[in-house]
Structures are given as structure tokens and as C-alpha cells.
């Protein structure tokens, strides 16, 4: 299934993409795509519904984040060896963990807003993993059974805020609109191998990133198992799994986002995003 949320910011409704590409409203089945409603039991209720009997959503509504209000927005840094190299950092011996603020999450096609004082706002196409069952001390062999599905994430980053001051990376990762998520939550059954997905990103039509999840240092199953050692993962939590090479920081000379740029990105089978970059007022 391809699940989504549509409507004005703060008033999104849950939907499903039918086989003809039309959006069908599923609010009669679930109130939203969040938390407990992403567990196997609720996903089965959605899957069992007759999609042809559900209301069609007319027009082309705005899409919100495909997951509402995740309890945790976990991110993995330097998870592609060639991206670590372009960043001038060593390949980590174990996953590098940081978090983005939940308030950074926005719809897949919403504007990306450059924060005040930013000169180094950057892009990162990533595979997002959405948790569907409480995971605590799970084995790598069982880890994917705790996944509800997958989505596209643009881990927008302000490099000066992230790397040139003191403290952790979270400052450079958490500005409003720095977490476009979606367009869809594609359920696990439609992604038999999360380590075999191509991914790409363009700015103003120039392709900067062209990679594959097969080159991750730590795969999805390892990440879910690893993170569950340190905290319980809850339904609706999101893990953003790292980016392949081609970010602005790695260009020679570096290239950063400016107002008016258009970002397009996608992950195989998970859909595409498009954002226009604007300056904060």
C-alpha cells in the first residue's frame, strides 16, 4: 500500500493511493497515520478495505508528511562511505546517531525555508524507515518485522550551524521545513529489499546525487536492531538512514541552496519530492 496524508497544514487527512493513482480517503478506517494506527493490526484493516468503495479525493491536494507527529525522528550520519569521504570524515565503526526536531517535518512538496543567518543550507536524499511495532533489544534477523514501511526524506542541513559551532549536529538539522517526508508511506510488503533501492537528487535540473541503498555502511536491519539497544522504538517513529555522495558540502567548491532553487529528489518505488527554496522573512 501507498499511504499518505493530504490537506492544509495541521488539517491533513489520511489517504491511500489506489491502483489508478487516485487518492482515496481512509478517515473512516483510521483517524490519522500516526503511532498506534501504523501497527500491523491497523495496516491490515486498511488493506482489507475495498478501495473502490472509499471516497475519491478530487483535484491535486497538498500532501503533508506521510507520518503524523512521530515520537522520534532519528537520523544516521555518515552511513555511506563515499559521503563520509566527501565530508572529510572517517567511516564510523558504529552508526552515528543524531535527531532532528519533530517541528522540522513538513510535506514532500512544501517550500524549504532558509533560516535567518544561514549561508550553507544543504540537501540530502535519504531512505526513511517508519516503525510499526514496539522494538526493544530486537535481533538483526527479526528487525525488519518491526518496520511498517518506507518513505523519501530530504534531510535538509545547515552546515555552519551543524559543524562550525559547539554542541551536537541537531542545531543544523532542525530548522522548520528541514524534514520533508513522503509523498507516501510504502508498506513493507512492497519493498522486499530495502538495500536495493536507487536514489537521486537534483537542484535546478542538475543531478548532484545518484546513489543506491546497497552501499550503506549499516543496512536497515542493522540500524533497527542497533537503535533498539539504546531506546525502545515505537510505532510511528522515523529513522532517516543517511545519504549517498553528492551533497553541496562535497562539491568543489561547495554549493549551497539559495532562494529560488528547486530541489527534486526520489527513491525507487517510494515516489518523488519537489521543493522550492525560499528565504525566511
mmCIF file of C-alpha atoms in Angstrom:
data_model
loop_
_atom_site.group_PDB
_atom_site.id
_atom_site.type_symbol
_atom_site.label_atom_id
_atom_site.label_comp_id
_atom_site.label_asym_id
_atom_site.label_seq_id
_atom_site.Cartn_x
_atom_site.Cartn_y
_atom_site.Cartn_z
ATOM 1 C CA UNK A 1 0.000 0.000 0.000
ATOM 2 C CA UNK A 2 0.954 3.615 -0.573
ATOM 3 C CA UNK A 3 -0.440 5.601 2.336
ATOM 4 C CA UNK A 4 -0.434 9.386 2.508
ATOM 5 C CA UNK A 5 -1.818 12.417 4.261
ATOM 6 C CA UNK A 6 -3.425 15.265 2.343
ATOM 7 C CA UNK A 7 -4.856 18.684 3.089
ATOM 8 C CA UNK A 8 -3.855 22.010 4.591
ATOM 9 C CA UNK A 9 -1.036 22.082 7.179
ATOM 10 C CA UNK A 10 -2.393 20.984 10.520
ATOM 11 C CA UNK A 11 -5.615 19.651 8.981
ATOM 12 C CA UNK A 12 -4.339 16.677 6.979
ATOM 13 C CA UNK A 13 -6.495 13.607 6.457
ATOM 14 C CA UNK A 14 -5.288 10.036 5.857
ATOM 15 C CA UNK A 15 -5.488 8.576 2.379
ATOM 16 C CA UNK A 16 -4.367 5.737 0.167
ATOM 17 C CA UNK A 17 -3.210 5.785 -3.440
ATOM 18 C CA UNK A 18 -5.354 3.380 -5.459
ATOM 19 C CA UNK A 19 -4.176 1.305 -8.408
ATOM 20 C CA UNK A 20 -5.184 4.090 -10.820
ATOM 21 C CA UNK A 21 -3.160 6.717 -8.994
ATOM 22 C CA UNK A 22 -6.189 8.386 -7.381
ATOM 23 C CA UNK A 23 -6.227 9.370 -3.728
ATOM 24 C CA UNK A 24 -8.913 7.672 -1.631
ATOM 25 C CA UNK A 25 -9.859 8.999 1.793
ATOM 26 C CA UNK A 26 -9.433 6.410 4.568
ATOM 27 C CA UNK A 27 -10.506 8.518 7.551
ATOM 28 C CA UNK A 28 -13.452 6.149 8.019
ATOM 29 C CA UNK A 29 -10.897 3.449 8.872
ATOM 30 C CA UNK A 30 -8.156 5.358 10.731
ATOM 31 C CA UNK A 31 -8.170 8.892 12.127
ATOM 32 C CA UNK A 32 -4.589 9.540 11.028
ATOM 33 C CA UNK A 33 -1.338 7.842 10.032
ATOM 34 C CA UNK A 34 0.429 8.031 13.354
ATOM 35 C CA UNK A 35 1.503 5.917 16.291
ATOM 36 C CA UNK A 36 -0.833 3.016 17.037
ATOM 37 C CA UNK A 37 -2.507 3.318 13.629
ATOM 38 C CA UNK A 38 0.688 2.128 11.949
ATOM 39 C CA UNK A 39 0.776 -1.227 13.745
ATOM 40 C CA UNK A 40 0.207 -4.448 11.759
ATOM 41 C CA UNK A 41 -3.362 -4.741 13.025
ATOM 42 C CA UNK A 42 -4.386 -1.324 11.748
ATOM 43 C CA UNK A 43 -2.472 -1.672 8.495
ATOM 44 C CA UNK A 44 -4.343 -4.917 7.912
ATOM 45 C CA UNK A 45 -7.657 -3.126 8.466
ATOM 46 C CA UNK A 46 -6.689 -0.617 5.784
ATOM 47 C CA UNK A 47 -5.505 -3.354 3.417
ATOM 48 C CA UNK A 48 -8.744 -5.302 3.889
ATOM 49 C CA UNK A 49 -10.945 -2.382 2.874
ATOM 50 C CA UNK A 50 -12.472 -2.247 -0.587
ATOM 51 C CA UNK A 51 -10.596 0.708 -2.050
ATOM 52 C CA UNK A 52 -13.227 1.219 -4.763
ATOM 53 C CA UNK A 53 -15.810 1.976 -2.064
ATOM 54 C CA UNK A 54 -13.712 4.706 -0.445
ATOM 55 C CA UNK A 55 -14.286 8.368 -1.354
ATOM 56 C CA UNK A 56 -12.094 9.744 -4.148
ATOM 57 C CA UNK A 57 -10.262 12.962 -3.309
ATOM 58 C CA UNK A 58 -10.782 15.369 -6.186
ATOM 59 C CA UNK A 59 -8.102 17.618 -7.658
ATOM 60 C CA UNK A 60 -4.478 17.727 -6.588
ATOM 61 C CA UNK A 61 -4.425 18.481 -2.881
ATOM 62 C CA UNK A 62 -1.340 19.406 -0.926
ATOM 63 C CA UNK A 63 0.395 16.402 0.572
ATOM 64 C CA UNK A 64 1.539 16.503 4.167
ATOM 65 C CA UNK A 65 4.175 14.333 5.791
ATOM 66 C CA UNK A 66 3.134 10.715 5.321
ATOM 67 C CA UNK A 67 3.513 10.172 9.084
ATOM 68 C CA UNK A 68 1.961 12.481 11.658
ATOM 69 C CA UNK A 69 3.751 13.551 14.833
ATOM 70 C CA UNK A 70 6.416 10.858 15.195
ATOM 71 C CA UNK A 71 7.631 10.413 18.730
ATOM 72 C CA UNK A 72 11.215 10.246 17.492
ATOM 73 C CA UNK A 73 12.875 11.475 14.295
ATOM 74 C CA UNK A 74 16.154 9.548 14.393
ATOM 75 C CA UNK A 75 18.900 10.082 11.823
ATOM 76 C CA UNK A 76 22.072 8.221 10.901
ATOM 77 C CA UNK A 77 25.106 10.223 9.827
ATOM 78 C CA UNK A 78 27.953 9.225 7.511
ATOM 79 C CA UNK A 79 26.227 5.965 6.548
ATOM 80 C CA UNK A 80 27.643 5.878 3.013
ATOM 81 C CA UNK A 81 31.432 5.560 2.883
ATOM 82 C CA UNK A 82 31.775 7.815 -0.149
ATOM 83 C CA UNK A 83 29.683 10.510 1.544
ATOM 84 C CA UNK A 84 31.916 10.299 4.619
ATOM 85 C CA UNK A 85 34.919 10.795 2.337
ATOM 86 C CA UNK A 86 33.458 13.871 0.643
ATOM 87 C CA UNK A 87 32.673 15.303 4.090
ATOM 88 C CA UNK A 88 36.270 14.794 5.178
ATOM 89 C CA UNK A 89 35.248 12.378 7.934
ATOM 90 C CA UNK A 90 36.172 8.783 8.711
ATOM 91 C CA UNK A 91 33.763 5.924 8.069
ATOM 92 C CA UNK A 92 32.285 5.264 11.519
ATOM 93 C CA UNK A 93 32.856 1.995 13.363
ATOM 94 C CA UNK A 94 29.230 2.027 14.501
ATOM 95 C CA UNK A 95 26.202 4.080 13.450
ATOM 96 C CA UNK A 96 26.401 7.828 14.121
ATOM 97 C CA UNK A 97 23.092 8.834 15.697
ATOM 98 C CA UNK A 98 21.512 12.273 15.897
ATOM 99 C CA UNK A 99 17.973 13.595 15.989
ATOM 100 C CA UNK A 100 16.009 16.181 14.095
ATOM 101 C CA UNK A 101 13.301 18.161 15.855
ATOM 102 C CA UNK A 102 9.798 16.925 15.096
ATOM 103 C CA UNK A 103 8.898 20.503 14.156
ATOM 104 C CA UNK A 104 11.253 20.243 11.158
ATOM 105 C CA UNK A 105 8.886 17.806 9.423
ATOM 106 C CA UNK A 106 6.844 19.118 6.515
ATOM 107 C CA UNK A 107 5.136 17.889 3.386
ATOM 108 C CA UNK A 108 7.174 16.490 0.487
ATOM 109 C CA UNK A 109 6.449 19.447 -1.782
ATOM 110 C CA UNK A 110 6.315 22.269 0.747
ATOM 111 C CA UNK A 111 8.791 25.128 0.472
ATOM 112 C CA UNK A 112 12.174 24.704 2.143
ATOM 113 C CA UNK A 113 12.836 27.841 4.170
ATOM 114 C CA UNK A 114 16.446 29.004 4.586
ATOM 115 C CA UNK A 115 16.762 30.148 8.218
ATOM 116 C CA UNK A 116 17.975 33.601 9.156
ATOM 117 C CA UNK A 117 21.744 33.856 9.159
ATOM 118 C CA UNK A 118 22.213 30.765 7.016
ATOM 119 C CA UNK A 119 24.835 30.705 4.280
ATOM 120 C CA UNK A 120 25.292 26.930 3.999
ATOM 121 C CA UNK A 121 21.906 25.234 3.687
ATOM 122 C CA UNK A 122 22.393 21.843 2.028
ATOM 123 C CA UNK A 123 20.399 18.864 0.727
ATOM 124 C CA UNK A 124 20.447 15.109 1.455
ATOM 125 C CA UNK A 125 18.195 12.488 -0.174
ATOM 126 C CA UNK A 126 17.584 9.626 2.255
ATOM 127 C CA UNK A 127 15.604 6.441 2.740
ATOM 128 C CA UNK A 128 13.190 6.816 5.641
ATOM 129 C CA UNK A 129 12.144 3.830 7.762
ATOM 130 C CA UNK A 130 8.863 4.011 9.689
ATOM 131 C CA UNK A 131 8.487 1.776 12.738
ATOM 132 C CA UNK A 132 5.257 -0.219 13.071
ATOM 133 C CA UNK A 133 5.703 -2.172 16.326
ATOM 134 C CA UNK A 134 7.487 -1.576 19.608
ATOM 135 C CA UNK A 135 11.088 -2.703 19.173
ATOM 136 C CA UNK A 136 13.368 -3.220 22.148
ATOM 137 C CA UNK A 137 16.527 -5.359 22.052
ATOM 138 C CA UNK A 138 15.474 -6.905 18.741
ATOM 139 C CA UNK A 139 17.841 -9.079 16.740
ATOM 140 C CA UNK A 140 19.048 -8.079 13.307
ATOM 141 C CA UNK A 141 17.386 -11.195 11.897
ATOM 142 C CA UNK A 142 13.982 -10.066 13.207
ATOM 143 C CA UNK A 143 14.419 -6.305 12.819
ATOM 144 C CA UNK A 144 12.515 -5.790 9.566
ATOM 145 C CA UNK A 145 9.408 -7.336 11.136
ATOM 146 C CA UNK A 146 9.157 -4.169 13.227
ATOM 147 C CA UNK A 147 9.049 -1.890 10.172
ATOM 148 C CA UNK A 148 5.697 -0.522 8.938
ATOM 149 C CA UNK A 149 7.133 0.848 5.708
ATOM 150 C CA UNK A 150 9.470 3.223 3.932
ATOM 151 C CA UNK A 151 9.431 6.773 2.574
ATOM 152 C CA UNK A 152 11.560 9.503 0.982
ATOM 153 C CA UNK A 153 13.188 12.085 3.258
ATOM 154 C CA UNK A 154 15.193 15.196 2.401
ATOM 155 C CA UNK A 155 17.473 15.685 5.416
ATOM 156 C CA UNK A 156 17.994 19.406 4.818
ATOM 157 C CA UNK A 157 21.024 20.641 6.760
ATOM 158 C CA UNK A 158 22.630 23.970 7.604
ATOM 159 C CA UNK A 159 26.327 23.101 7.594
ATOM 160 C CA UNK A 160 27.634 26.085 9.547
ATOM 161 C CA UNK A 161 25.052 25.539 12.284
ATOM 162 C CA UNK A 162 25.830 21.808 12.215
ATOM 163 C CA UNK A 163 29.621 21.748 12.102
ATOM 164 C CA UNK A 164 31.188 25.121 12.861
ATOM 165 C CA UNK A 165 29.805 25.932 16.287
ATOM 166 C CA UNK A 166 29.761 23.960 19.513
ATOM 167 C CA UNK A 167 27.484 21.152 20.571
ATOM 168 C CA UNK A 168 25.719 18.487 18.552
ATOM 169 C CA UNK A 169 24.548 18.340 14.943
ATOM 170 C CA UNK A 170 20.907 18.875 15.906
ATOM 171 C CA UNK A 171 21.141 22.692 15.525
ATOM 172 C CA UNK A 172 21.961 22.366 11.843
ATOM 173 C CA UNK A 173 19.296 19.752 11.193
ATOM 174 C CA UNK A 174 16.169 21.031 12.904
ATOM 175 C CA UNK A 175 15.007 24.294 11.340
ATOM 176 C CA UNK A 176 11.367 24.434 10.300
ATOM 177 C CA UNK A 177 10.889 22.694 6.899
ATOM 178 C CA UNK A 178 14.211 20.814 7.197
ATOM 179 C CA UNK A 179 12.438 17.437 7.138
ATOM 180 C CA UNK A 180 10.288 16.974 4.002
ATOM 181 C CA UNK A 181 8.800 13.477 4.381
ATOM 182 C CA UNK A 182 6.780 11.480 1.838
ATOM 183 C CA UNK A 183 4.932 11.609 -0.520
ATOM 184 C CA UNK A 184 3.868 8.132 0.584
ATOM 185 C CA UNK A 185 4.461 5.618 3.303
ATOM 186 C CA UNK A 186 5.022 2.481 1.226
ATOM 187 C CA UNK A 187 4.259 -0.569 3.333
ATOM 188 C CA UNK A 188 6.951 -3.162 3.944
ATOM 189 C CA UNK A 189 5.356 -5.807 1.713
ATOM 190 C CA UNK A 190 6.012 -3.606 -1.344
ATOM 191 C CA UNK A 191 9.732 -3.222 -0.546
ATOM 192 C CA UNK A 192 11.185 -6.740 -0.434
ATOM 193 C CA UNK A 193 14.778 -5.481 -0.158
ATOM 194 C CA UNK A 194 15.407 -2.009 1.305
ATOM 195 C CA UNK A 195 19.092 -2.419 0.375
ATOM 196 C CA UNK A 196 18.362 -2.440 -3.366
ATOM 197 C CA UNK A 197 16.808 0.990 -3.979
ATOM 198 C CA UNK A 198 18.232 3.656 -6.268
ATOM 199 C CA UNK A 199 18.014 7.265 -5.111
ATOM 200 C CA UNK A 200 18.733 10.652 -6.644
ATOM 201 C CA UNK A 201 18.529 14.408 -6.090
ATOM 202 C CA UNK A 202 18.642 17.401 -8.441
ATOM 203 C CA UNK A 203 18.843 21.154 -7.867
ATOM 204 C CA UNK A 204 17.580 23.303 -10.737
ATOM 205 C CA UNK A 205 17.775 20.277 -13.022
ATOM 206 C CA UNK A 206 21.399 19.426 -12.204
ATOM 207 C CA UNK A 207 21.770 15.949 -10.740
ATOM 208 C CA UNK A 208 24.049 16.075 -7.705
ATOM 209 C CA UNK A 209 23.180 12.780 -6.025
ATOM 210 C CA UNK A 210 22.793 9.440 -7.783
ATOM 211 C CA UNK A 211 23.205 6.522 -5.419
ATOM 212 C CA UNK A 212 21.792 3.286 -4.089
ATOM 213 C CA UNK A 213 20.955 1.934 -0.676
ATOM 214 C CA UNK A 214 23.135 -1.083 -1.489
ATOM 215 C CA UNK A 215 26.188 0.985 -0.500
ATOM 216 C CA UNK A 216 25.027 1.784 3.034
ATOM 217 C CA UNK A 217 27.667 1.074 5.658
ATOM 218 C CA UNK A 218 24.949 -0.145 8.052
ATOM 219 C CA UNK A 219 21.781 -1.570 6.495
ATOM 220 C CA UNK A 220 18.212 -1.051 7.670
ATOM 221 C CA UNK A 221 18.003 -4.283 9.680
ATOM 222 C CA UNK A 222 21.247 -3.483 11.481
ATOM 223 C CA UNK A 223 20.084 0.066 12.259
ATOM 224 C CA UNK A 224 16.733 -1.012 13.720
ATOM 225 C CA UNK A 225 18.438 -3.654 15.861
ATOM 226 C CA UNK A 226 21.226 -1.283 16.922
ATOM 227 C CA UNK A 227 18.915 1.589 17.891
ATOM 228 C CA UNK A 228 16.634 -0.748 19.844
ATOM 229 C CA UNK A 229 19.549 -1.442 22.189
ATOM 230 C CA UNK A 230 19.548 2.146 23.421
ATOM 231 C CA UNK A 231 15.856 3.083 23.369
ATOM 232 C CA UNK A 232 12.567 1.435 22.554
ATOM 233 C CA UNK A 233 11.389 2.220 19.060
ATOM 234 C CA UNK A 234 7.675 2.976 18.955
ATOM 235 C CA UNK A 235 5.073 2.805 16.168
ATOM 236 C CA UNK A 236 5.328 5.966 14.109
ATOM 237 C CA UNK A 237 8.988 6.665 14.888
ATOM 238 C CA UNK A 238 11.050 7.570 11.815
ATOM 239 C CA UNK A 239 14.646 6.608 11.073
ATOM 240 C CA UNK A 240 16.388 8.551 8.309
ATOM 241 C CA UNK A 241 19.209 6.277 7.189
ATOM 242 C CA UNK A 242 21.861 8.527 5.666
ATOM 243 C CA UNK A 243 22.692 9.981 2.291
ATOM 244 C CA UNK A 244 24.893 8.973 -0.655
ATOM 245 C CA UNK A 245 27.593 11.336 -2.002
ATOM 246 C CA UNK A 246 26.792 14.497 -3.902
ATOM 247 C CA UNK A 247 25.736 16.924 -1.174
ATOM 248 C CA UNK A 248 26.547 20.599 -1.559
ATOM 249 C CA UNK A 249 29.250 20.454 1.092
ATOM 250 C CA UNK A 250 31.141 17.918 -1.001
ATOM 251 C CA UNK A 251 31.245 19.960 -4.218
ATOM 252 C CA UNK A 252 34.483 21.684 -5.214
ATOM 253 C CA UNK A 253 33.896 24.475 -4.446
ATOM 254 C CA UNK A 254 30.887 23.808 -2.156
ATOM 255 C CA UNK A 255 27.429 24.674 -3.490
ATOM 256 C CA UNK A 256 24.615 25.679 -1.152
ATOM 257 C CA UNK A 257 20.939 26.396 -1.562
ATOM 258 C CA UNK A 258 19.676 29.868 -2.359
ATOM 259 C CA UNK A 259 16.181 31.336 -2.584
ATOM 260 C CA UNK A 260 14.597 30.364 -5.890
ATOM 261 C CA UNK A 261 16.312 26.976 -6.224
ATOM 262 C CA UNK A 262 14.073 23.993 -6.972
ATOM 263 C CA UNK A 263 15.014 20.655 -5.407
ATOM 264 C CA UNK A 264 13.747 17.362 -6.863
ATOM 265 C CA UNK A 265 14.528 14.000 -5.326
ATOM 266 C CA UNK A 266 13.278 10.452 -5.180
ATOM 267 C CA UNK A 267 13.857 6.889 -4.042
ATOM 268 C CA UNK A 268 12.973 3.933 -6.260
ATOM 269 C CA UNK A 269 9.390 2.814 -5.667
ATOM 270 C CA UNK A 270 8.795 5.389 -2.928
ATOM 271 C CA UNK A 271 7.888 8.434 -5.011
ATOM 272 C CA UNK A 272 9.375 11.858 -5.577
ATOM 273 C CA UNK A 273 9.527 15.204 -3.802
ATOM 274 C CA UNK A 274 9.899 18.751 -5.127
ATOM 275 C CA UNK A 275 10.618 21.826 -3.021
ATOM 276 C CA UNK A 276 11.122 25.462 -3.859
ATOM 277 C CA UNK A 277 13.690 27.201 -1.658
ATOM 278 C CA UNK A 278 12.645 30.486 -0.049
ATOM 279 C CA UNK A 279 14.299 32.817 2.443
ATOM 280 C CA UNK A 280 12.898 33.222 5.950
ATOM 281 C CA UNK A 281 11.359 36.632 6.473
#
